[in-house]
Short mmCIF file of N, CA and C in Angstrom, two decimals:
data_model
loop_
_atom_site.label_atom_id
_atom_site.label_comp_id
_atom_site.label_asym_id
_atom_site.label_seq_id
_atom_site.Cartn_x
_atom_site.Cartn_y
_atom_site.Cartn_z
N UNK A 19 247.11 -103.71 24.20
CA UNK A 19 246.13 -104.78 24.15
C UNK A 19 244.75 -104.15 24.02
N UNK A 20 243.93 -104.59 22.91
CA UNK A 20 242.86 -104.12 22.92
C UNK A 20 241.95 -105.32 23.46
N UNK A 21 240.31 -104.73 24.23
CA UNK A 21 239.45 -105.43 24.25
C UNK A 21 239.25 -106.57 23.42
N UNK A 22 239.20 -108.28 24.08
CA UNK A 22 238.55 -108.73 23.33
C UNK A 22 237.13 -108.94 22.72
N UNK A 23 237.19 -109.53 21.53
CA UNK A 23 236.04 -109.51 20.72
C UNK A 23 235.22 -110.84 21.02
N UNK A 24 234.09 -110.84 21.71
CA UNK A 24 233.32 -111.65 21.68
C UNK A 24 232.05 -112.30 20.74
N UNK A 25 232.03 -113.66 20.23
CA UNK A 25 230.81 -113.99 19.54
C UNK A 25 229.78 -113.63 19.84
N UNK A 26 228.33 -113.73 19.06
CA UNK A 26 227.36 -114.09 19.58
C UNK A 26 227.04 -115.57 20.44
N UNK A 27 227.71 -116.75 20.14
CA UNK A 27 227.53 -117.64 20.23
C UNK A 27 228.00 -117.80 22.09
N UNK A 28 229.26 -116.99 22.10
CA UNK A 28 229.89 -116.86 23.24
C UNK A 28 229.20 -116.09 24.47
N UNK A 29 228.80 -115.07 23.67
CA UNK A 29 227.94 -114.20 24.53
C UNK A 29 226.70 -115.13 25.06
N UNK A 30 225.74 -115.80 24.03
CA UNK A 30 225.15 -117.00 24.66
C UNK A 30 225.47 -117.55 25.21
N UNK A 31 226.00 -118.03 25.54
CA UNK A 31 226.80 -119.29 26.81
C UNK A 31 227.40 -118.70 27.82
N UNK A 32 227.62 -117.51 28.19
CA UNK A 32 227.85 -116.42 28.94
C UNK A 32 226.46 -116.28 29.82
N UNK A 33 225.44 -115.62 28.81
CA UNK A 33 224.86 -115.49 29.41
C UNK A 33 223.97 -116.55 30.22
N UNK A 34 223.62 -117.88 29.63
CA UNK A 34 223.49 -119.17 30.17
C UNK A 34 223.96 -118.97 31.51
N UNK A 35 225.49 -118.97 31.33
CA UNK A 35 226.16 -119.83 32.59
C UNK A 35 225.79 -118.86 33.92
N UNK A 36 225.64 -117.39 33.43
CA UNK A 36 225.58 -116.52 34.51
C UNK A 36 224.49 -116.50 35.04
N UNK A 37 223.27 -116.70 34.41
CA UNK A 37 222.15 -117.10 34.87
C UNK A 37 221.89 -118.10 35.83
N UNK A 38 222.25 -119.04 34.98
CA UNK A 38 222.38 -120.40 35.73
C UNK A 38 223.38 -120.37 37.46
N UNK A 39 224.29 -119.49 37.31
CA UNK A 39 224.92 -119.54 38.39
C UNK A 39 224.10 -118.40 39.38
N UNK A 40 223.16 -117.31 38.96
CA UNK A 40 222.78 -116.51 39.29
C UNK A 40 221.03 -117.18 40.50
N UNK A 41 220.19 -118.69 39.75
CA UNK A 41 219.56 -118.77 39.99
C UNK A 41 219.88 -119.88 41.68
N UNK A 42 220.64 -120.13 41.90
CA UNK A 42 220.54 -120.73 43.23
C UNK A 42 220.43 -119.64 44.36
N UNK A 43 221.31 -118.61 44.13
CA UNK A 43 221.68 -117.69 44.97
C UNK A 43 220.39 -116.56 45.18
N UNK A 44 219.77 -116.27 43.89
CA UNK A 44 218.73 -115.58 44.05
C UNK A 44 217.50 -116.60 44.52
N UNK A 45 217.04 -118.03 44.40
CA UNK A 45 216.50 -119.00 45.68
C UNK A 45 216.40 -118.43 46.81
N UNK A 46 217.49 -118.70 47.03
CA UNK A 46 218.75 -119.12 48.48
C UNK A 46 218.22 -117.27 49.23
N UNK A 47 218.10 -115.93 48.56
CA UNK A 47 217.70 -115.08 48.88
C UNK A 47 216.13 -114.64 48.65
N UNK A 48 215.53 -115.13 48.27
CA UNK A 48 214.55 -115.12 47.65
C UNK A 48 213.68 -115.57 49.00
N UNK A 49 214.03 -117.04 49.01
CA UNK A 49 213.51 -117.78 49.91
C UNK A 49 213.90 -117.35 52.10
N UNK A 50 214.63 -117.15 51.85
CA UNK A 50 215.52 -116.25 53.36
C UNK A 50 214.18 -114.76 53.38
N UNK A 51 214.02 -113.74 52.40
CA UNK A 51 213.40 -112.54 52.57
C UNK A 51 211.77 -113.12 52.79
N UNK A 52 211.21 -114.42 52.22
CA UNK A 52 209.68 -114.04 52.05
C UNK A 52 209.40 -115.75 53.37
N UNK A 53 210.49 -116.19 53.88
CA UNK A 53 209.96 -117.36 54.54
C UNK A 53 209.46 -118.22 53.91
N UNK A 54 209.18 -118.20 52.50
CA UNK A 54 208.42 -119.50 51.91
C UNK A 54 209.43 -120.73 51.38
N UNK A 55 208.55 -121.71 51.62
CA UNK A 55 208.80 -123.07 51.08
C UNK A 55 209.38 -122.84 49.95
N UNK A 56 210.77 -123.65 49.68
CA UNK A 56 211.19 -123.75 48.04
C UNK A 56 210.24 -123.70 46.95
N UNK A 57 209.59 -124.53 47.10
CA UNK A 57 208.13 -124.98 46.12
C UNK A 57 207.29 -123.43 45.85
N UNK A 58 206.80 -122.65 46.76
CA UNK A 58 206.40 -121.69 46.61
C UNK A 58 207.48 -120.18 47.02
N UNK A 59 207.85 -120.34 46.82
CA UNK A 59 209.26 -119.09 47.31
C UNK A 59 209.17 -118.36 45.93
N UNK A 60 209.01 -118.47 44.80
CA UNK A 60 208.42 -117.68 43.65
C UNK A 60 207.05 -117.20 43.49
N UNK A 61 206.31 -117.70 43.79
CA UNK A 61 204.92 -117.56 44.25
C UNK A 61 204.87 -116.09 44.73
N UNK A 62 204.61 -115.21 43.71
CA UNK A 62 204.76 -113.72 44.38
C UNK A 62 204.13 -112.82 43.67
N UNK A 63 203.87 -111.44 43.40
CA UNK A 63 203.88 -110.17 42.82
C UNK A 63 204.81 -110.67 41.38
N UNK A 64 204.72 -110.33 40.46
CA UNK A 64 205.92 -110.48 39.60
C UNK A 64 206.96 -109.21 39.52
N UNK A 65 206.32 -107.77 40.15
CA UNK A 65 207.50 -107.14 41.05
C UNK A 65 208.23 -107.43 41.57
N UNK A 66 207.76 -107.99 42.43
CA UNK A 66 208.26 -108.51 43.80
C UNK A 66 209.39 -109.52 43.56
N UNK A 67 209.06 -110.39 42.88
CA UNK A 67 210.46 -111.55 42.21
C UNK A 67 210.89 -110.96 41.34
N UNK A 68 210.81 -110.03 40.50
CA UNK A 68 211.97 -109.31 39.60
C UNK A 68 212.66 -108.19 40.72
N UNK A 69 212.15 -108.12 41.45
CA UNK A 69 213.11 -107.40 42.30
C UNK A 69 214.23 -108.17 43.01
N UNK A 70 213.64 -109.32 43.17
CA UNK A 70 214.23 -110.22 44.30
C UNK A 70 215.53 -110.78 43.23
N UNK A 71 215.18 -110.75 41.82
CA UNK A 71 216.15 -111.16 40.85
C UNK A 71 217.36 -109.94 40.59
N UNK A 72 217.04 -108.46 40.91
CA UNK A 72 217.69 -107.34 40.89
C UNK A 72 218.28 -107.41 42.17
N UNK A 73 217.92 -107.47 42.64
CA UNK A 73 219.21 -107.49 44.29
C UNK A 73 219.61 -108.31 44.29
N UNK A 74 219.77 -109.34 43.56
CA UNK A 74 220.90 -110.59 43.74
C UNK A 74 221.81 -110.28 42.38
N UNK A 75 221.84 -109.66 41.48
CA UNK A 75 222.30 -109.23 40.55
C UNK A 75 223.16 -108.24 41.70
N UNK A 76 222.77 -107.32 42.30
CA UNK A 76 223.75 -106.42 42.84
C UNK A 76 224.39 -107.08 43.82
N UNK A 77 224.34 -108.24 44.18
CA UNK A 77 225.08 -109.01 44.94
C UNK A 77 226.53 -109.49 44.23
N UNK A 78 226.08 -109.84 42.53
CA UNK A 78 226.78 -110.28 41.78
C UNK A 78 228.12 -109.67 41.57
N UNK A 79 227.15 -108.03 41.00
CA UNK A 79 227.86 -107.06 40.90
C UNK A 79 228.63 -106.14 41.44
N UNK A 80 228.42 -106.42 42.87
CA UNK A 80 229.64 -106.38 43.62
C UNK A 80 230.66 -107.37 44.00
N UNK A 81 230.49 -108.42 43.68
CA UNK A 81 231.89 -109.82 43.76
C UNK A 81 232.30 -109.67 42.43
N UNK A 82 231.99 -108.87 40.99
CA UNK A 82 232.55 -108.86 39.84
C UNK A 82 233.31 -107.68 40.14
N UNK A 83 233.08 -106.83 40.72
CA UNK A 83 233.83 -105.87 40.53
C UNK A 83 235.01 -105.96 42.06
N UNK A 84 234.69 -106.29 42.74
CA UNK A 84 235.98 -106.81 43.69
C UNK A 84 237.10 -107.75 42.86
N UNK A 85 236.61 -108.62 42.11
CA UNK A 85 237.45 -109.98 41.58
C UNK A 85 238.03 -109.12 40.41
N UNK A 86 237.42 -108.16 39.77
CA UNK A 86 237.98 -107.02 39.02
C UNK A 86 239.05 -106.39 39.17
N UNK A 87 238.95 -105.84 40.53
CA UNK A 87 239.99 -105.39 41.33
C UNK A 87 241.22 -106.03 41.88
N UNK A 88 240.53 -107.17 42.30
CA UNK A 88 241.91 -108.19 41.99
C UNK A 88 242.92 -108.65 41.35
N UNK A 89 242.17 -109.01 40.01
CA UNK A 89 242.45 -109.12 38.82
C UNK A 89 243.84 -108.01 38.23
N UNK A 90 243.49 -106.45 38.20
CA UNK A 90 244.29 -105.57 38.18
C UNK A 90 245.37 -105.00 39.25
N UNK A 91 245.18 -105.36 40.78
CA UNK A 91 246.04 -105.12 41.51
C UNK A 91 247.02 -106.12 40.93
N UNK A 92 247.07 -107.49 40.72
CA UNK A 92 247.67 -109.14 40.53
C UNK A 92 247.82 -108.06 38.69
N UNK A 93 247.81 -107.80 37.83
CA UNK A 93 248.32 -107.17 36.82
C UNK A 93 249.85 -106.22 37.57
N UNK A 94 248.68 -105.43 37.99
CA UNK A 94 250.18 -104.11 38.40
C UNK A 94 250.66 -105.01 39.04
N UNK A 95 251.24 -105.92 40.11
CA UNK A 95 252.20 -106.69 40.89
C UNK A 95 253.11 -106.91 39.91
N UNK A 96 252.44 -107.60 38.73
CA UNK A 96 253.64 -108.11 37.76
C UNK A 96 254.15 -107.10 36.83
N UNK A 97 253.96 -106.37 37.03
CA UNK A 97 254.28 -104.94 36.61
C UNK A 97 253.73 -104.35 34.95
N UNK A 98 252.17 -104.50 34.77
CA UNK A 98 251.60 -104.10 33.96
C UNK A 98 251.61 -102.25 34.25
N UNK A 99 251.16 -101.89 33.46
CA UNK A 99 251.00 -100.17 33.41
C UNK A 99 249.51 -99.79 33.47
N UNK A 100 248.97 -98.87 33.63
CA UNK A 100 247.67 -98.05 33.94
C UNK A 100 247.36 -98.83 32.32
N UNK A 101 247.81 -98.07 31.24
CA UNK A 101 248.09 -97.98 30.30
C UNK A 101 247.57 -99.25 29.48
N UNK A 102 248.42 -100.48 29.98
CA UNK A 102 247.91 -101.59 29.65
C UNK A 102 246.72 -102.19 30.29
N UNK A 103 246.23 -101.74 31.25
CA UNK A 103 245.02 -102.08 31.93
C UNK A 103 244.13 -101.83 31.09
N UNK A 104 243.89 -100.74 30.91
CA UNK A 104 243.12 -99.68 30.18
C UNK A 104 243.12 -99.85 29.12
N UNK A 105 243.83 -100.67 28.59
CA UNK A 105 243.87 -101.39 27.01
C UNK A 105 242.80 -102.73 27.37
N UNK A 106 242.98 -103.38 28.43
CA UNK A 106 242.48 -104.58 28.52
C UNK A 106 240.99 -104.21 28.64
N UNK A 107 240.51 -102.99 29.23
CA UNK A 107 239.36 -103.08 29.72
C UNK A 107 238.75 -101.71 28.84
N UNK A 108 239.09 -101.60 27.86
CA UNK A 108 238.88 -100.90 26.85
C UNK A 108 238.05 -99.13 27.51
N UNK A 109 239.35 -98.57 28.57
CA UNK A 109 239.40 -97.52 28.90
C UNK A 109 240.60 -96.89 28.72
N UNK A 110 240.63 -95.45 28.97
CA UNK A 110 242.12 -94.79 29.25
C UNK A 110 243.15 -95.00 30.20
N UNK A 111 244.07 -94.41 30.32
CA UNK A 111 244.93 -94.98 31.08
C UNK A 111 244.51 -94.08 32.51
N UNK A 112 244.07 -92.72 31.90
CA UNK A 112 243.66 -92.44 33.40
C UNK A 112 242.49 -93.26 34.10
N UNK A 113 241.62 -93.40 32.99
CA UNK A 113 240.33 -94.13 33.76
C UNK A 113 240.54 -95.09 34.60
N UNK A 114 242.01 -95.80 34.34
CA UNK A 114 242.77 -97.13 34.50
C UNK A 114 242.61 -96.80 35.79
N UNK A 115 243.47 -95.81 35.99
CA UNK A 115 244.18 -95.54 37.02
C UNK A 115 242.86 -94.76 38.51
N UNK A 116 241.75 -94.72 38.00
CA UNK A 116 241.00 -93.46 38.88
C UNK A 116 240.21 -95.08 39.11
N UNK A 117 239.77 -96.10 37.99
CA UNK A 117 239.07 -97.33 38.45
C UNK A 117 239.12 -98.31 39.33
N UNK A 118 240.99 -98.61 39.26
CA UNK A 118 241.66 -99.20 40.64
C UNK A 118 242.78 -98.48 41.14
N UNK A 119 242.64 -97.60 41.53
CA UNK A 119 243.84 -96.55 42.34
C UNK A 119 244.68 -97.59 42.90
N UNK A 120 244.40 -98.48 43.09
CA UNK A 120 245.48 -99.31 44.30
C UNK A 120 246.31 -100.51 43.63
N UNK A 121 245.78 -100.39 42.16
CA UNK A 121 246.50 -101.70 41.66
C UNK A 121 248.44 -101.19 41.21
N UNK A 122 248.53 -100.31 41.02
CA UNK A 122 250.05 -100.19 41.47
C UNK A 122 250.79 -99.39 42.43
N UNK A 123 251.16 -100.05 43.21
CA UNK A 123 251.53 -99.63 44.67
C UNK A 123 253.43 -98.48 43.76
N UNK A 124 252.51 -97.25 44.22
CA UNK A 124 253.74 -96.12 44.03
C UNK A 124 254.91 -96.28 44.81
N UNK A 125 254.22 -97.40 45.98
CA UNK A 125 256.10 -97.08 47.00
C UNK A 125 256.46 -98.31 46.91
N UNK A 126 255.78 -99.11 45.32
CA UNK A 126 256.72 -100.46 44.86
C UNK A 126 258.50 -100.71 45.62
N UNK A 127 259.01 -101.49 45.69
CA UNK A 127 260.14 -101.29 45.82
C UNK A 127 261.45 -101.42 44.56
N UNK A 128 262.26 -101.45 45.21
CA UNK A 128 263.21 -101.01 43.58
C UNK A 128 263.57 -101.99 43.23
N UNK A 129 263.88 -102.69 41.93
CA UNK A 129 264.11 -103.82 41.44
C UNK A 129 264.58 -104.63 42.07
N UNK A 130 265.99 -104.60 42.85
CA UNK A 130 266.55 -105.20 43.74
C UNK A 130 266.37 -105.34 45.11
N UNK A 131 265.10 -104.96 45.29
CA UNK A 131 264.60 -104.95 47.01
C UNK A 131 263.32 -106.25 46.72
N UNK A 132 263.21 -106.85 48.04
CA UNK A 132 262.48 -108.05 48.35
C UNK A 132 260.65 -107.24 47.79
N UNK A 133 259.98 -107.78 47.54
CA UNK A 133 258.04 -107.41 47.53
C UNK A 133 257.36 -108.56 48.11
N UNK A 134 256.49 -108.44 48.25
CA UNK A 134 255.19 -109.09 48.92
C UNK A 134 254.00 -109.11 47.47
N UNK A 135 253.83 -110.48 47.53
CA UNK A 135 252.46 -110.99 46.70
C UNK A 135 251.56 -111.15 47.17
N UNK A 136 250.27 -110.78 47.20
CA UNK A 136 249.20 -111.32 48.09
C UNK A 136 248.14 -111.95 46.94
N UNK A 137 247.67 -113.33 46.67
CA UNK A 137 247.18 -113.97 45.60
C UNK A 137 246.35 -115.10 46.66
N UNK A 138 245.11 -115.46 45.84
CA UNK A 138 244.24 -116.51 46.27
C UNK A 138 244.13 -116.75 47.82
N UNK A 139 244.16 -115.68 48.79
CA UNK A 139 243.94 -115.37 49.98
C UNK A 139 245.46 -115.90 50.81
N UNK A 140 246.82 -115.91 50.26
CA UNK A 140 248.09 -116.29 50.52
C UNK A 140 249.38 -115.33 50.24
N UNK A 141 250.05 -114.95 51.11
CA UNK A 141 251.14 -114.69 50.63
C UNK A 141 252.38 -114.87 50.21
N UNK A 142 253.29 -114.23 49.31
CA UNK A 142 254.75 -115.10 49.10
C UNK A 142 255.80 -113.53 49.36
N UNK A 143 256.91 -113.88 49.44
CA UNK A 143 257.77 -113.15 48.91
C UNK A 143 258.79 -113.52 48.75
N UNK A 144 259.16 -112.32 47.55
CA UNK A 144 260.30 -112.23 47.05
C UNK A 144 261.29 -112.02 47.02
N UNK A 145 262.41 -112.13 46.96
CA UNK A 145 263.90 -111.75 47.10
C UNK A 145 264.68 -112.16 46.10
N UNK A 146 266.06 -111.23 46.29
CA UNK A 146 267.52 -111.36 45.45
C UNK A 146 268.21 -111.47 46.05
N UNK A 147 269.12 -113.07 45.87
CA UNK A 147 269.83 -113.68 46.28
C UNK A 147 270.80 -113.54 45.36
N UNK A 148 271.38 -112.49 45.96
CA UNK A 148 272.72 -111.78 45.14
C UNK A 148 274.01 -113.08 45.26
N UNK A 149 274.07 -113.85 45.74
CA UNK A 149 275.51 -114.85 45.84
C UNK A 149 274.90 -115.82 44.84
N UNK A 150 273.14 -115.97 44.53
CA UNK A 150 273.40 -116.73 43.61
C UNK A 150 273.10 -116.28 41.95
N UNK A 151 272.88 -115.32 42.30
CA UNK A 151 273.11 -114.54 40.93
C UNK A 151 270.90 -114.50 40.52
N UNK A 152 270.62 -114.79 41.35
CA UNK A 152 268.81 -114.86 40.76
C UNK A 152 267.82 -114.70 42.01
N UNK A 153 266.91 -114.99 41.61
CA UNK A 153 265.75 -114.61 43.19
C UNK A 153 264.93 -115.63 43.44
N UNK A 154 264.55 -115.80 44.64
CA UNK A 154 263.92 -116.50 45.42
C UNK A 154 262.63 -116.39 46.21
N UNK A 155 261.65 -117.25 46.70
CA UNK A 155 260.58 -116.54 47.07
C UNK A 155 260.31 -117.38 47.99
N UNK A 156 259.63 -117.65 48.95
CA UNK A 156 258.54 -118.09 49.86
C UNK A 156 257.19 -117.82 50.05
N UNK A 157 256.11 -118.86 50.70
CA UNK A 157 255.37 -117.98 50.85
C UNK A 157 254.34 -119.02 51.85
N UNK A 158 253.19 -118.77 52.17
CA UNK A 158 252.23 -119.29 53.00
C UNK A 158 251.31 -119.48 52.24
N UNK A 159 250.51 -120.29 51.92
CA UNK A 159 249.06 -120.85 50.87
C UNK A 159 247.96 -120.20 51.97
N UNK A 160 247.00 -119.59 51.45
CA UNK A 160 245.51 -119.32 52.20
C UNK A 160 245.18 -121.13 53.13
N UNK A 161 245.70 -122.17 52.82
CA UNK A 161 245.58 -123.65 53.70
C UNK A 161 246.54 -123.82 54.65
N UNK A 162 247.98 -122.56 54.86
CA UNK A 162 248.39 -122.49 55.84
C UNK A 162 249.95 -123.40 54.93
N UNK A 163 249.90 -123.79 54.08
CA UNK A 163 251.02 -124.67 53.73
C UNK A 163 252.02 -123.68 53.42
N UNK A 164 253.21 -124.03 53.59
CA UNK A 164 254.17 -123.02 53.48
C UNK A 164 255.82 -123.80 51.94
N UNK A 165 256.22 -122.78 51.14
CA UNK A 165 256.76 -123.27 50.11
C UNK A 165 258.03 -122.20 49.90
N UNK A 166 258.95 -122.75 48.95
CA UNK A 166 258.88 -123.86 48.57
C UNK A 166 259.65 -124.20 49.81
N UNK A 167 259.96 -125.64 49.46
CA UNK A 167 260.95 -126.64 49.65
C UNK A 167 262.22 -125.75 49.42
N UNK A 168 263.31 -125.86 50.69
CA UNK A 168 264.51 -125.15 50.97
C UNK A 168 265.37 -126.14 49.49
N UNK A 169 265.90 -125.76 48.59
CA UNK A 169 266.56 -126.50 47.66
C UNK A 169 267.20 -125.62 46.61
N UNK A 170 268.61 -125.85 46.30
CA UNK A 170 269.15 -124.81 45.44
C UNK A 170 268.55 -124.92 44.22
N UNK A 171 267.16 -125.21 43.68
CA UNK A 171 266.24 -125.15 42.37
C UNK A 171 265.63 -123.82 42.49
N UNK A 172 265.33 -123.58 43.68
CA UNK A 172 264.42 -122.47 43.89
C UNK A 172 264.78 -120.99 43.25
N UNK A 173 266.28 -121.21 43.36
CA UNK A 173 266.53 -120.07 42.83
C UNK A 173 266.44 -119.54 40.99
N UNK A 174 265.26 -118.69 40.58
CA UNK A 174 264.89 -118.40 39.50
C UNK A 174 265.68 -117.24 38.98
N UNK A 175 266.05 -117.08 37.58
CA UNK A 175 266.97 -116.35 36.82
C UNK A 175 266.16 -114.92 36.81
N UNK A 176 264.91 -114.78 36.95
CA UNK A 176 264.20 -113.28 36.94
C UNK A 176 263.31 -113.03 37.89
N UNK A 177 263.19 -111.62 38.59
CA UNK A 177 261.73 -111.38 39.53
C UNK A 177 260.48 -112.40 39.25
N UNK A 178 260.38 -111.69 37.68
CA UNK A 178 259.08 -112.36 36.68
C UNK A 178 258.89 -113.69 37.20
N UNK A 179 260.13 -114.33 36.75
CA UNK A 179 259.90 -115.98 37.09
C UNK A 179 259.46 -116.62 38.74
N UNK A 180 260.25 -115.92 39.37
CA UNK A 180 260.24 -116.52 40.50
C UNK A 180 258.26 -115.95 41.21
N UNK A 181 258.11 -114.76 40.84
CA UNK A 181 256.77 -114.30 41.07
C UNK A 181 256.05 -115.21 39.76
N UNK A 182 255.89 -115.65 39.44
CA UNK A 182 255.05 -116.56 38.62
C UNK A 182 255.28 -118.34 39.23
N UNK A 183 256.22 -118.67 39.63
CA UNK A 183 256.36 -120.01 40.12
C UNK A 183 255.18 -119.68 42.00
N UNK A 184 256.01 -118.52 42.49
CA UNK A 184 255.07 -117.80 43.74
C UNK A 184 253.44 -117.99 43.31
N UNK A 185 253.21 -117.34 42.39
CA UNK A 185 252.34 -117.33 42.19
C UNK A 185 250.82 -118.78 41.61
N UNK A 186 251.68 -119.55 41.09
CA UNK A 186 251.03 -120.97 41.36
C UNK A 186 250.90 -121.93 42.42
N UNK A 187 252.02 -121.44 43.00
CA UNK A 187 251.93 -121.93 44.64
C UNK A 187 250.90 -121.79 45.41
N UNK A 188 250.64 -120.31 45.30
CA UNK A 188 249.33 -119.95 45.92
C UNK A 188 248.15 -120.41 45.06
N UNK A 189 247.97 -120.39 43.96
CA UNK A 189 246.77 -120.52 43.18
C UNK A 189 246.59 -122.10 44.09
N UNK A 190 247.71 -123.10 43.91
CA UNK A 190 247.51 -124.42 44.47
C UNK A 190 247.52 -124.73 45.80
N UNK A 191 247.36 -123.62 46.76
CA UNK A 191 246.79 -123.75 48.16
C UNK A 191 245.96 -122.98 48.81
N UNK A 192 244.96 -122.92 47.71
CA UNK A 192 243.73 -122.21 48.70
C UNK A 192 243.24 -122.54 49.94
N UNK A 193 242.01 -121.88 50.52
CA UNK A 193 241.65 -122.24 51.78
C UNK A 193 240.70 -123.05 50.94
N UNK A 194 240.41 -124.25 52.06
CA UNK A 194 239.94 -125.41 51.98
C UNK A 194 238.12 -124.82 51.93
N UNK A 195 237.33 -124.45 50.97
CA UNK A 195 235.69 -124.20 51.35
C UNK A 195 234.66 -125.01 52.39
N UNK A 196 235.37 -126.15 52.39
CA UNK A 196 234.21 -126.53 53.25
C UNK A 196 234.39 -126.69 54.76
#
């Protein structure tokens, strides 16, 4: 997999949205460091607020590169390669591998042994339910809900599958934000 190719047009609206999502938070810090009123909380040095716009950028840029990391551990789970990472993110496979050391766990277990998913702050796992010929999973949602439903459906014909059904489970029980 190589890098995708982005528009200009795309890249505009990119950069829009990131901005746009960038300017409450740099407020929200802006206004916390200098004590001032919303109304005047820009009211500054123009140092001084391009700085205040640079440290909220590194605020950014550390939740992009955690969710990064995520992103590629949740790759290797489903059993991507350094290789293919490193295709996605248009590096080597070592770079892959030295960028998120932890996204494939070396003491994986062996095809036929149970794993652990950890996705959208929830876990599931997996198993082979050798009498019914396929595998099965459970798991707990980050909202505490627990799945599936005990029912002879559950049982899925591949790891893949059953970690992908796991895996929407969790996407659909996050912790509640507010």
């Amino acid at each position: 997999m190589t890098s995708p190719e982005i528009t200009d047009a795309e890249l505009s609206a990119l950069n829009t949205a990131l901005c746009d999502a960038l300017n409450p938070l740099a407020s929200a810090m802006r206004a916390r460091a200098t004590g001032l009123p919303e109304d005047r909380m820009w009211d500054a040095d123009p140092v001084e607020v391009s700085l205040s716009v640079l440290s909220t950028w590194k605020v950014v840029d550390a939740q992009v590169k955690r969710l990064t990391a995520i992103a590629a551990k949740t790759a290797g789970s489903y059993g991507a390669s350094y290789e293919q990472m490193g295709g996605a993110w248009g590096i080597t496979r070592q770079g892959a591998r030295k960028k998120w050391p932890e996204a494939i766990d070396r003491s994986a277990p062996a095809e036929g042994e149970a794993s652990i998913i950890e996705l959208f702050g929830g876990t599931a796992e997996l198993t082979r339910d050798a009498s019914a010929g396929g595998w099965r999973w459970t798991g707990r949602g980050a909202d505490g809900t627990c799945g599936p439903e005990s029912d002879s459906a559950t049982c899925r014909a591949t790891k893949e599958e059953a970690a992908a059904h796991a895996g929407a489970f969790l996407r659909d029980h996050v912790a509640d934000s507010n």
